[in-house]
Coordinates of C-alpha atoms in Angstrom, one line a residue:
X120 CA 233.7 25.5 -143.2
X121 CA 233.3 27.7 -146.1
X122 CA 235.8 24.9 -148.1
X123 CA 233.5 22.5 -147.3
X124 CA 230.6 24.5 -148.6
X125 CA 232.5 25.3 -152.0
X126 CA 233.4 22.2 -152.5
X127 CA 230.1 20.5 -152.4
X128 CA 228.8 23.2 -154.8
X129 CA 232.4 22.2 -157.3
X130 CA 231.5 18.9 -156.8
X131 CA 228.0 19.4 -158.3
X132 CA 229.4 21.6 -160.9
X133 CA 231.9 19.3 -162.0
X134 CA 228.7 16.3 -162.3
X135 CA 227.2 19.0 -164.9
X136 CA 230.5 19.7 -166.7
X137 CA 231.1 16.0 -167.2
X138 CA 227.5 15.8 -169.1
X139 CA 228.3 18.7 -170.6
X140 CA 231.6 17.2 -172.1
X141 CA 229.7 14.5 -172.9
X142 CA 227.5 16.5 -175.4
X143 CA 230.2 18.7 -176.4
X144 CA 232.6 15.4 -176.9
X145 CA 235.5 17.1 -175.4
X146 CA 237.4 15.7 -172.2
X147 CA 235.9 16.4 -169.0
X148 CA 239.1 17.6 -167.1
X149 CA 239.6 20.0 -170.1
X150 CA 236.5 22.1 -168.7
X151 CA 237.3 21.1 -165.0
X152 CA 240.8 23.1 -165.3
X153 CA 238.6 26.1 -166.7
X154 CA 236.4 26.0 -164.0
X155 CA 239.3 25.8 -161.5
X156 CA 241.0 28.6 -162.9
X157 CA 237.3 30.6 -162.3
X158 CA 237.5 29.5 -158.5
X159 CA 241.0 32.2 -159.0
X160 CA 238.5 34.8 -158.9
X161 CA 236.0 34.3 -156.5
X162 CA 236.0 36.4 -154.0
X163 CA 236.0 35.3 -150.4
X164 CA 237.4 31.7 -151.4
X165 CA 239.8 30.4 -148.9
X166 CA 243.9 29.8 -148.8
X167 CA 244.3 26.6 -148.0
X168 CA 247.6 24.5 -147.8
X169 CA 247.9 21.0 -147.5
X170 CA 251.1 19.1 -146.6
X171 CA 253.1 17.8 -149.4
X172 CA 252.8 14.1 -148.3
X173 CA 249.4 13.9 -147.7
X174 CA 248.8 15.3 -151.2
X175 CA 250.8 12.7 -152.9
X176 CA 249.3 10.0 -150.9
X177 CA 245.9 11.4 -150.9
X178 CA 245.3 12.0 -154.5
X179 CA 248.4 9.8 -156.3
X180 CA 247.9 6.1 -154.4
X181 CA 244.4 5.7 -155.6
X182 CA 244.6 7.1 -158.8
X183 CA 247.7 4.8 -160.1
X184 CA 246.3 1.6 -158.2
X185 CA 243.4 2.4 -160.8
X186 CA 245.5 3.2 -163.4
X187 CA 247.8 0.0 -163.2
X188 CA 244.4 -2.4 -162.2
X189 CA 243.3 -1.5 -165.7
X190 CA 246.7 -1.8 -167.7
X191 CA 247.0 -4.8 -170.0
X192 CA 250.1 -6.6 -169.5
X193 CA 249.4 -8.5 -172.9
X194 CA 249.5 -4.7 -174.7
X195 CA 252.8 -3.6 -172.2
X196 CA 255.4 -6.5 -173.8
X197 CA 253.6 -6.4 -177.2
X198 CA 254.5 -2.6 -177.3
X199 CA 257.0 -2.5 -175.1
X200 CA 259.8 -0.7 -177.2
X201 CA 257.3 2.1 -177.7
X202 CA 256.1 2.5 -174.1
X203 CA 259.9 2.3 -173.3
X204 CA 260.8 5.2 -175.7
X205 CA 258.0 7.0 -174.4
X206 CA 257.6 6.6 -170.9
X207 CA 261.6 6.9 -170.2
X208 CA 263.1 8.3 -172.9
X209 CA 260.2 11.2 -173.5
X210 CA 260.0 11.8 -169.6
X211 CA 263.7 12.4 -170.2
X212 CA 263.8 14.4 -172.5
X213 CA 260.9 16.7 -171.9
X214 CA 262.4 16.7 -167.9
X215 CA 265.8 17.6 -169.5
X216 CA 264.4 20.6 -171.9
X217 CA 262.0 21.9 -169.7
X218 CA 265.2 21.9 -166.5
X219 CA 267.1 23.9 -169.0
X220 CA 264.3 26.5 -169.6
X221 CA 264.4 27.1 -165.7
X222 CA 267.9 27.6 -165.1
X223 CA 268.4 30.1 -168.2
X224 CA 265.2 31.7 -168.0
X225 CA 263.9 32.0 -164.3
X226 CA 267.5 31.2 -162.4
X227 CA 265.9 28.3 -160.6
X228 CA 268.8 26.0 -159.5
X229 CA 269.5 23.1 -160.9
X230 CA 267.9 20.8 -158.6
X231 CA 264.9 22.8 -158.7
X232 CA 264.7 23.3 -162.5
X233 CA 265.1 19.6 -162.9
X234 CA 261.8 18.9 -160.2
X235 CA 260.0 21.3 -162.3
X236 CA 261.0 19.2 -165.6
X237 CA 259.6 16.0 -163.8
X238 CA 256.2 17.6 -162.5
X239 CA 255.3 19.2 -166.2
X240 CA 256.8 15.8 -168.1
X241 CA 254.2 13.0 -167.5
X242 CA 251.2 13.0 -170.1
X243 CA 247.5 11.7 -168.1
X244 CA 245.7 9.5 -170.7
X245 CA 242.7 10.2 -168.9
X246 CA 242.3 13.3 -170.5
X247 CA 241.7 11.7 -173.9
X248 CA 240.5 8.2 -173.9
X249 CA 237.1 9.4 -173.6
X250 CA 237.5 10.9 -177.4
X251 CA 239.5 8.1 -178.4
X252 CA 236.6 5.8 -177.4
X253 CA 234.3 7.7 -180.0
X254 CA 236.5 7.4 -182.8
X255 CA 237.8 3.9 -182.5
X256 CA 240.9 4.6 -183.1
X257 CA 243.7 2.2 -183.6
X258 CA 243.8 0.0 -180.8
X259 CA 248.1 -0.1 -180.8
X260 CA 247.5 4.3 -180.4
X261 CA 245.2 3.5 -177.3
X262 CA 247.2 0.8 -175.9
X263 CA 250.3 2.9 -176.0
X264 CA 248.7 5.9 -174.4
X265 CA 247.2 4.0 -171.5
X266 CA 250.3 2.3 -171.0
X267 CA 252.8 5.1 -171.1
X268 CA 250.2 7.2 -168.8
X269 CA 251.1 4.5 -166.1
X270 CA 254.7 4.2 -166.5
X271 CA 255.7 7.2 -167.4
X272 CA 254.1 8.7 -163.7
X273 CA 256.4 6.3 -161.9
X274 CA 259.5 8.1 -163.9
X275 CA 258.5 11.3 -163.3
X276 CA 258.1 10.9 -159.9
X277 CA 261.1 9.2 -159.0
X278 CA 263.1 12.0 -160.9
X279 CA 260.8 14.3 -158.9
X280 CA 261.7 12.8 -155.9
X281 CA 265.2 12.5 -156.1
X282 CA 265.6 16.3 -157.3
X283 CA 263.5 17.2 -154.6
X284 CA 265.9 16.1 -152.1
X285 CA 268.5 17.6 -153.7
X286 CA 267.0 20.6 -153.6
X287 CA 266.5 20.9 -149.9
X288 CA 269.8 19.0 -149.3
X289 CA 269.2 15.5 -148.0
X290 CA 270.6 14.0 -151.0
X291 CA 272.9 14.7 -153.6
X292 CA 272.5 14.6 -157.5
X293 CA 275.7 12.7 -157.9
X294 CA 274.8 10.0 -155.7
X295 CA 270.9 9.7 -157.4
X296 CA 272.4 6.3 -159.5
X297 CA 273.0 3.9 -156.6
X298 CA 269.5 5.7 -155.1
X299 CA 267.8 5.3 -158.1
X300 CA 269.1 1.0 -158.8
X301 CA 268.2 0.6 -155.0
X302 CA 264.9 2.1 -154.7
X303 CA 263.1 0.5 -158.1
X304 CA 264.4 -3.0 -157.5
X305 CA 263.4 -2.9 -153.7
X306 CA 259.9 -1.4 -154.9
X307 CA 259.5 -4.2 -157.4
X308 CA 260.3 -7.3 -154.3
X309 CA 257.8 -4.8 -151.8
X310 CA 254.9 -4.7 -154.7
X311 CA 254.7 -8.0 -155.6
X312 CA 255.0 -9.1 -151.5
X313 CA 252.0 -6.5 -150.5
X314 CA 249.8 -7.8 -153.8
X315 CA 250.3 -11.3 -152.6
X316 CA 249.4 -10.7 -149.2
X317 CA 246.7 -8.3 -149.9
X318 CA 245.0 -11.8 -152.6
X319 CA 245.2 -13.4 -149.1
X320 CA 243.3 -10.7 -147.6
X321 CA 240.2 -10.5 -150.0
X322 CA 239.5 -14.1 -150.0
X323 CA 238.5 -14.0 -146.3
X324 CA 236.3 -10.9 -146.9
X325 CA 232.7 -11.2 -148.4
X326 CA 230.8 -7.8 -147.1
X327 CA 231.1 -5.8 -150.6
X328 CA 231.1 -2.4 -148.1
X329 CA 234.0 -3.8 -145.7
X330 CA 236.0 -5.1 -148.4
X331 CA 236.2 -1.8 -150.7
X332 CA 237.5 -0.2 -147.3
X333 CA 240.1 -2.3 -146.8
X334 CA 241.3 -2.1 -150.5
X335 CA 241.5 2.0 -149.8
X336 CA 243.4 1.1 -146.7
X337 CA 245.4 -0.9 -147.8
X338 CA 246.2 1.1 -150.9
X339 CA 247.0 4.1 -148.5
X340 CA 249.1 1.6 -146.6
X341 CA 250.8 0.2 -148.9
X342 CA 252.1 3.4 -150.0
X343 CA 253.3 5.1 -146.0
X344 CA 254.8 1.8 -145.7
X345 CA 256.9 2.2 -148.8
X346 CA 257.4 5.8 -148.3
X347 CA 258.4 4.8 -144.7
X348 CA 261.1 2.2 -145.9
X349 CA 262.4 4.8 -148.4
X350 CA 261.1 2.8 -151.4
X351 CA 259.4 4.5 -155.1
X352 CA 256.0 4.7 -153.3
X353 CA 255.2 5.0 -156.8
X354 CA 257.1 1.8 -158.3
X355 CA 255.8 -0.1 -155.5
X356 CA 252.1 1.1 -156.0
X357 CA 252.5 0.3 -159.7
X358 CA 253.6 -3.0 -159.1
X359 CA 251.3 -3.8 -156.3
X360 CA 248.2 -3.3 -158.2
X361 CA 249.4 -4.9 -161.6
X362 CA 249.8 -8.0 -158.9
X363 CA 246.4 -8.2 -157.4
X364 CA 244.6 -7.0 -160.6
X365 CA 245.2 -10.7 -162.4
X366 CA 243.9 -12.7 -159.7
X367 CA 241.4 -10.7 -157.0
X368 CA 238.7 -10.4 -160.1
X369 CA 238.5 -14.2 -159.7
X370 CA 238.2 -14.5 -156.0
X371 CA 235.9 -11.8 -155.9
X372 CA 232.0 -12.0 -156.4
X373 CA 230.0 -10.3 -158.4
X374 CA 228.5 -8.5 -156.4
X375 CA 231.8 -6.9 -154.7
X376 CA 233.0 -6.5 -158.5
X377 CA 229.9 -4.3 -159.0
X378 CA 230.2 -2.4 -156.1
X379 CA 233.9 -2.0 -156.0
X380 CA 234.5 -0.6 -159.3
X381 CA 231.6 1.4 -159.2
X382 CA 233.5 3.2 -156.1
X383 CA 236.3 3.6 -157.4
X384 CA 235.0 5.3 -160.4
X385 CA 233.5 7.9 -158.1
X386 CA 236.8 8.3 -156.2
X387 CA 238.8 9.0 -159.0
X388 CA 236.5 11.3 -159.7
X389 CA 236.5 13.1 -157.0
X390 CA 240.2 13.2 -156.3
X391 CA 240.1 14.9 -160.1
X392 CA 237.6 18.0 -158.9
X393 CA 239.3 18.4 -155.8
X394 CA 242.5 18.5 -157.6
X395 CA 241.6 21.0 -159.8
X396 CA 239.8 23.1 -156.5
X397 CA 243.4 22.8 -155.1
X398 CA 245.0 24.6 -158.2
X399 CA 242.3 27.3 -158.3
X400 CA 243.1 28.4 -154.6
X401 CA 247.0 27.9 -155.3
X402 CA 246.9 29.9 -158.3
X403 CA 245.3 32.6 -156.5
X404 CA 247.4 33.1 -153.9
X405 CA 250.6 32.7 -155.7
X406 CA 249.3 35.9 -158.4
X407 CA 249.1 37.7 -155.2
X408 CA 252.1 36.9 -154.1
X409 CA 254.1 38.0 -157.6
X410 CA 253.1 41.5 -157.5
X411 CA 254.8 44.2 -160.1
X412 CA 257.3 43.2 -162.9
X413 CA 257.5 39.9 -161.1
X414 CA 254.1 38.8 -162.1
X415 CA 254.8 39.3 -165.9
X416 CA 258.5 37.6 -165.7
X417 CA 256.1 34.6 -164.0
X418 CA 253.5 34.5 -166.3
X419 CA 256.0 34.8 -169.2
X420 CA 257.8 31.7 -167.7
X421 CA 254.8 29.9 -167.5
X422 CA 253.8 30.5 -171.0
X423 CA 257.1 29.5 -172.5
X424 CA 257.2 25.8 -170.3
X425 CA 254.3 25.1 -172.0
X426 CA 255.2 25.6 -175.5
X427 CA 258.2 24.3 -174.5
X428 CA 256.2 20.8 -173.1
X429 CA 254.3 20.4 -176.0
X430 CA 256.7 21.0 -178.6
X431 CA 259.0 18.6 -176.8
X432 CA 256.8 16.0 -176.9
X433 CA 256.1 16.3 -180.6
X434 CA 259.6 16.7 -181.4
X435 CA 260.7 13.3 -179.5
X436 CA 257.3 11.2 -181.2
X437 CA 258.1 12.8 -184.5
X438 CA 261.9 11.2 -184.0
X439 CA 261.3 8.1 -182.6
X440 CA 258.8 7.2 -185.3
X441 CA 261.2 8.2 -188.0
X442 CA 263.6 6.0 -186.7
X443 CA 261.5 3.1 -186.0
X444 CA 260.3 3.1 -189.3
X445 CA 263.6 3.4 -190.8
X446 CA 264.4 0.0 -188.9
X447 CA 261.3 -1.6 -190.5
X448 CA 262.1 -0.4 -194.0
X449 CA 265.5 -2.6 -194.4
X450 CA 264.3 -5.1 -192.0
X451 CA 261.5 -8.0 -192.3
X452 CA 257.8 -7.2 -194.1
X453 CA 256.1 -8.2 -190.3
X454 CA 258.0 -5.5 -189.0
X455 CA 257.2 -2.6 -191.9
X456 CA 253.3 -3.9 -192.1
X457 CA 254.2 -3.4 -187.5
X458 CA 255.9 0.1 -187.9
X459 CA 253.9 3.1 -186.6
X460 CA 252.7 5.6 -188.7
X461 CA 253.5 9.4 -188.9
X462 CA 249.4 9.8 -189.0
X463 CA 249.7 8.1 -185.1
X464 CA 252.4 9.9 -184.6
X465 CA 250.6 13.0 -184.9
X466 CA 248.0 11.8 -182.5
X467 CA 250.4 10.5 -180.1
X468 CA 252.2 13.9 -180.0
X469 CA 249.0 15.8 -179.1
X470 CA 247.4 13.4 -176.4
X471 CA 250.0 15.3 -174.0
X472 CA 247.7 16.6 -172.1
X473 CA 249.0 17.1 -168.1
X474 CA 246.1 16.7 -165.6
X475 CA 246.4 14.7 -162.0
X476 CA 249.7 14.0 -161.0
X477 CA 251.1 17.1 -162.5
X478 CA 248.5 18.9 -160.4
X479 CA 249.5 17.2 -157.1
X480 CA 253.0 16.7 -157.4
X481 CA 253.2 20.8 -158.0
X482 CA 251.0 21.2 -155.2
X483 CA 253.2 19.0 -153.4
X484 CA 256.3 21.1 -153.6
X485 CA 257.5 22.0 -149.9
X486 CA 256.8 25.7 -148.4
X487 CA 260.3 26.8 -148.9
X488 CA 261.2 25.2 -151.9
X489 CA 263.8 27.6 -154.0
X490 CA 261.3 29.1 -157.1
X491 CA 258.4 27.3 -155.8
X492 CA 256.0 29.9 -156.7
X493 CA 256.9 30.2 -160.4
X494 CA 257.4 26.6 -160.6
X495 CA 253.7 25.9 -159.6
X496 CA 252.0 28.6 -162.1
X497 CA 253.9 27.3 -164.4
X498 CA 252.9 23.4 -164.0
X499 CA 249.4 25.1 -163.7
X500 CA 250.0 26.9 -167.1
X501 CA 250.6 23.3 -168.6
X502 CA 248.0 21.6 -167.1
X503 CA 245.1 24.0 -168.1
X504 CA 247.0 24.8 -171.6
X505 CA 247.6 21.3 -172.6
X506 CA 244.1 19.8 -171.7
X507 CA 242.1 23.5 -173.4
X508 CA 244.3 23.7 -176.4
X509 CA 244.9 19.7 -177.0
X510 CA 242.1 18.5 -175.4
X511 CA 239.3 21.0 -177.0
X512 CA 240.9 20.4 -180.6
X513 CA 241.5 16.8 -180.5
X514 CA 238.3 15.4 -182.0
X515 CA 238.7 18.3 -185.3
X516 CA 241.9 16.6 -185.4
X517 CA 240.8 13.4 -185.4
X518 CA 238.5 13.9 -188.3
X519 CA 241.2 15.7 -189.8
X520 CA 243.6 12.5 -189.6
X521 CA 240.7 10.1 -190.5
X522 CA 241.9 6.9 -188.9
X523 CA 239.6 3.7 -190.1
X524 CA 237.6 2.4 -187.3
X525 CA 239.6 -0.2 -185.2
X526 CA 237.4 -3.2 -184.4
X527 CA 240.1 -5.4 -182.4
X528 CA 238.5 -5.2 -179.2
X529 CA 234.8 -5.5 -180.7
X530 CA 236.0 -8.4 -182.4
X531 CA 238.0 -9.9 -179.1
X532 CA 235.0 -9.4 -177.5
X533 CA 232.9 -11.2 -179.9
X534 CA 235.0 -14.1 -180.0
X535 CA 235.3 -14.6 -176.6
X536 CA 232.1 -14.4 -176.1
X537 CA 231.2 -17.5 -178.0
X538 CA 234.1 -19.2 -176.1
X539 CA 232.4 -18.5 -172.3
X540 CA 229.0 -19.4 -174.2
X541 CA 230.2 -22.7 -175.3
X542 CA 231.5 -23.4 -171.8
X543 CA 228.3 -23.1 -170.6
X544 CA 226.4 -25.1 -173.0
X545 CA 229.3 -28.0 -172.8
X546 CA 229.2 -28.1 -169.2
X547 CA 225.2 -28.4 -169.2
X548 CA 225.7 -31.2 -172.0
X549 CA 225.0 -33.9 -169.2
X550 CA 221.9 -32.3 -167.2
X551 CA 218.6 -33.9 -168.6
X552 CA 216.1 -31.7 -166.1
X553 CA 213.4 -29.2 -167.6
X554 CA 215.2 -26.9 -166.1
X555 CA 218.6 -27.6 -168.1
X556 CA 217.1 -27.8 -171.1
X557 CA 215.4 -24.3 -170.7
X558 CA 218.4 -22.7 -169.6
X559 CA 220.4 -24.6 -172.3
X560 CA 217.9 -22.6 -174.8
X561 CA 218.6 -19.6 -173.2
X562 CA 222.6 -20.0 -173.6
X563 CA 222.2 -21.5 -177.6
X564 CA 220.4 -18.2 -178.0
X565 CA 223.1 -16.0 -176.7
X566 CA 225.7 -18.2 -178.5
X567 CA 223.8 -17.4 -181.7
X568 CA 224.2 -13.3 -180.8
X569 CA 227.8 -14.0 -180.7
X570 CA 228.3 -15.9 -183.3
X571 CA 225.9 -13.7 -185.4
X572 CA 225.5 -9.9 -184.4
X573 CA 223.6 -9.1 -187.5
X574 CA 220.9 -11.8 -186.8
X575 CA 220.3 -11.4 -183.5
X576 CA 216.4 -10.5 -183.9
X577 CA 215.2 -13.9 -183.0
X578 CA 217.7 -14.8 -180.2
X579 CA 217.4 -11.5 -178.8
X580 CA 213.5 -12.1 -178.3
X581 CA 213.9 -13.9 -175.0
X582 CA 216.0 -11.1 -173.5
X583 CA 213.7 -8.4 -174.8
X584 CA 210.6 -10.4 -173.1
X585 CA 212.5 -10.7 -169.8
X586 CA 212.9 -6.9 -170.1
X587 CA 209.5 -6.1 -170.8
X588 CA 208.6 -8.4 -167.4
X589 CA 211.0 -6.7 -165.5
X590 CA 209.8 -3.4 -165.9
X591 CA 206.3 -4.8 -164.8
X592 CA 208.5 -6.4 -161.9
X593 CA 209.5 -2.8 -161.1
X594 CA 206.0 -1.4 -161.1
X595 CA 204.5 -3.8 -159.0
X596 CA 207.4 -3.5 -156.5
X597 CA 206.7 -0.1 -156.3
X598 CA 203.0 -0.4 -155.8
X599 CA 203.9 -2.6 -152.8
X600 CA 205.9 -0.1 -151.0
X601 CA 203.5 2.8 -151.6
X602 CA 200.3 0.8 -150.6
X603 CA 202.8 -0.3 -147.3
X604 CA 202.3 -4.3 -147.9
X605 CA 205.8 -3.8 -147.4
X606 CA 208.8 -2.1 -145.7
X607 CA 212.1 -0.2 -147.0
X608 CA 214.3 -3.2 -146.1
X609 CA 212.5 -5.9 -148.1
X610 CA 212.0 -3.3 -151.3
X611 CA 215.8 -2.9 -151.4
X612 CA 216.3 -6.1 -151.5
X613 CA 213.8 -6.8 -153.7
X614 CA 214.9 -4.3 -155.9
X615 CA 218.4 -5.7 -155.7
X616 CA 217.7 -8.9 -157.2
X617 CA 215.7 -7.0 -159.6
X618 CA 218.8 -5.3 -160.9
X619 CA 220.9 -8.6 -161.3
X620 CA 218.2 -9.6 -163.7
X621 CA 218.0 -6.8 -165.7
X622 CA 221.9 -6.6 -165.9
X623 CA 222.1 -10.6 -166.8
X624 CA 219.4 -9.7 -169.4
X625 CA 221.2 -6.8 -171.0
X626 CA 224.3 -7.7 -171.9
X627 CA 226.9 -5.1 -172.9
X628 CA 223.9 -2.8 -172.8
X629 CA 223.5 -4.2 -176.0
X630 CA 219.2 -5.1 -175.7
X631 CA 216.6 -2.9 -174.5
X632 CA 212.7 -3.5 -173.0
X633 CA 210.0 -3.5 -175.1
X634 CA 207.8 -0.5 -174.8
X635 CA 204.0 -0.7 -174.2

């Protein structure tokens, strides 16, 4: 019961920290990491152990699906070279360097040292995205960071699985290559087939709550089945998510989409909070076990791993950017224009904050794993150190780098908005009723806004009046419930209708209601 009560309190604290992070313009995981450290000093905090397989399925499966669902296939293809060098090259390079440090400094067995390297190798773009969005950095950088965050998880977790299996004696490292190839190919095929089957299921469910439950159950089910078949559950989930992401939104009603997206966003937030709670509770028990001289050595080792992780990413990014710029210099003019800049390299290198994946994979190490306590402590130090050092300094760094605001996404949205408004007008051209004329006028106004955002005053008057009227509708509805004319069921049904009307009148939150 103490754990449940503590979790409820921490969830509320996390909400407050998220609001504070927006005010301070820092990544909210940075504040969560500090809160997790604070938990280690809470007197009477419970000590808990979580089953490794449960930890991976519970935390990693939905987070990977959420990230893969939002990944752009277009950007993956466009920046495939940079993504390959980061998601594969940087992960392997960091794993090797950290494994060497763990082997030499802490005396870890080779397999355990590789597992540590794989745990701390994958950065998490969630920590950086909130800050980057405020500064409108070049779209190339944000696309690469988001794509890397997804693909490097798959790479690192595959290495981690093999290293853990080797450390506990279930597979030899020399036999790893065929295992990797078989696992990768089988996982890609399975993920695609699971995705196609899921799409058939989604078309048959209309209730929003049932649809969301089925999506969560399907995500965990895909992970469990892939794991039982000996495939890579990570790669399977990534391919599964990217398969359904291209088609599922079209098959879902607006009501289901709004509900589903909200639930997934909340679920990922809660999982982040719970992971940092577990970090604090685990750190407390680890520090208590590492007493005397061993404690000092463990902290020194953790600090060294943190420094190595930060340095390794900066060195790798700077090296590959230098090579790509050299290749572009002797190639075509188009290649020169598309070559990465050193300012971009500094930003990408510094956006190496570790987050949920590193936390959960460290916690998921089996209880008898060789060197588990120093490995987990080092992983926690990397998460805390990168989120605090790099996350807190990201905003000042962006001011120093002074990128030109990138309007790529805004421009694409504006062009697409014109196209969809014109499509609506085209289909209404053959309608001659009075109602069709009113609807046509609305779309004409919206198209004028899309074509000339700077001259939107006249065109937006319709929406302003709608929002003004909607506010009065809400007041009337509240009065009807207050005086007992309608019950709560009727109230909530009408409230939902008004909510949809308000959303329709407020595209992208651009229009504000009139004041009285």
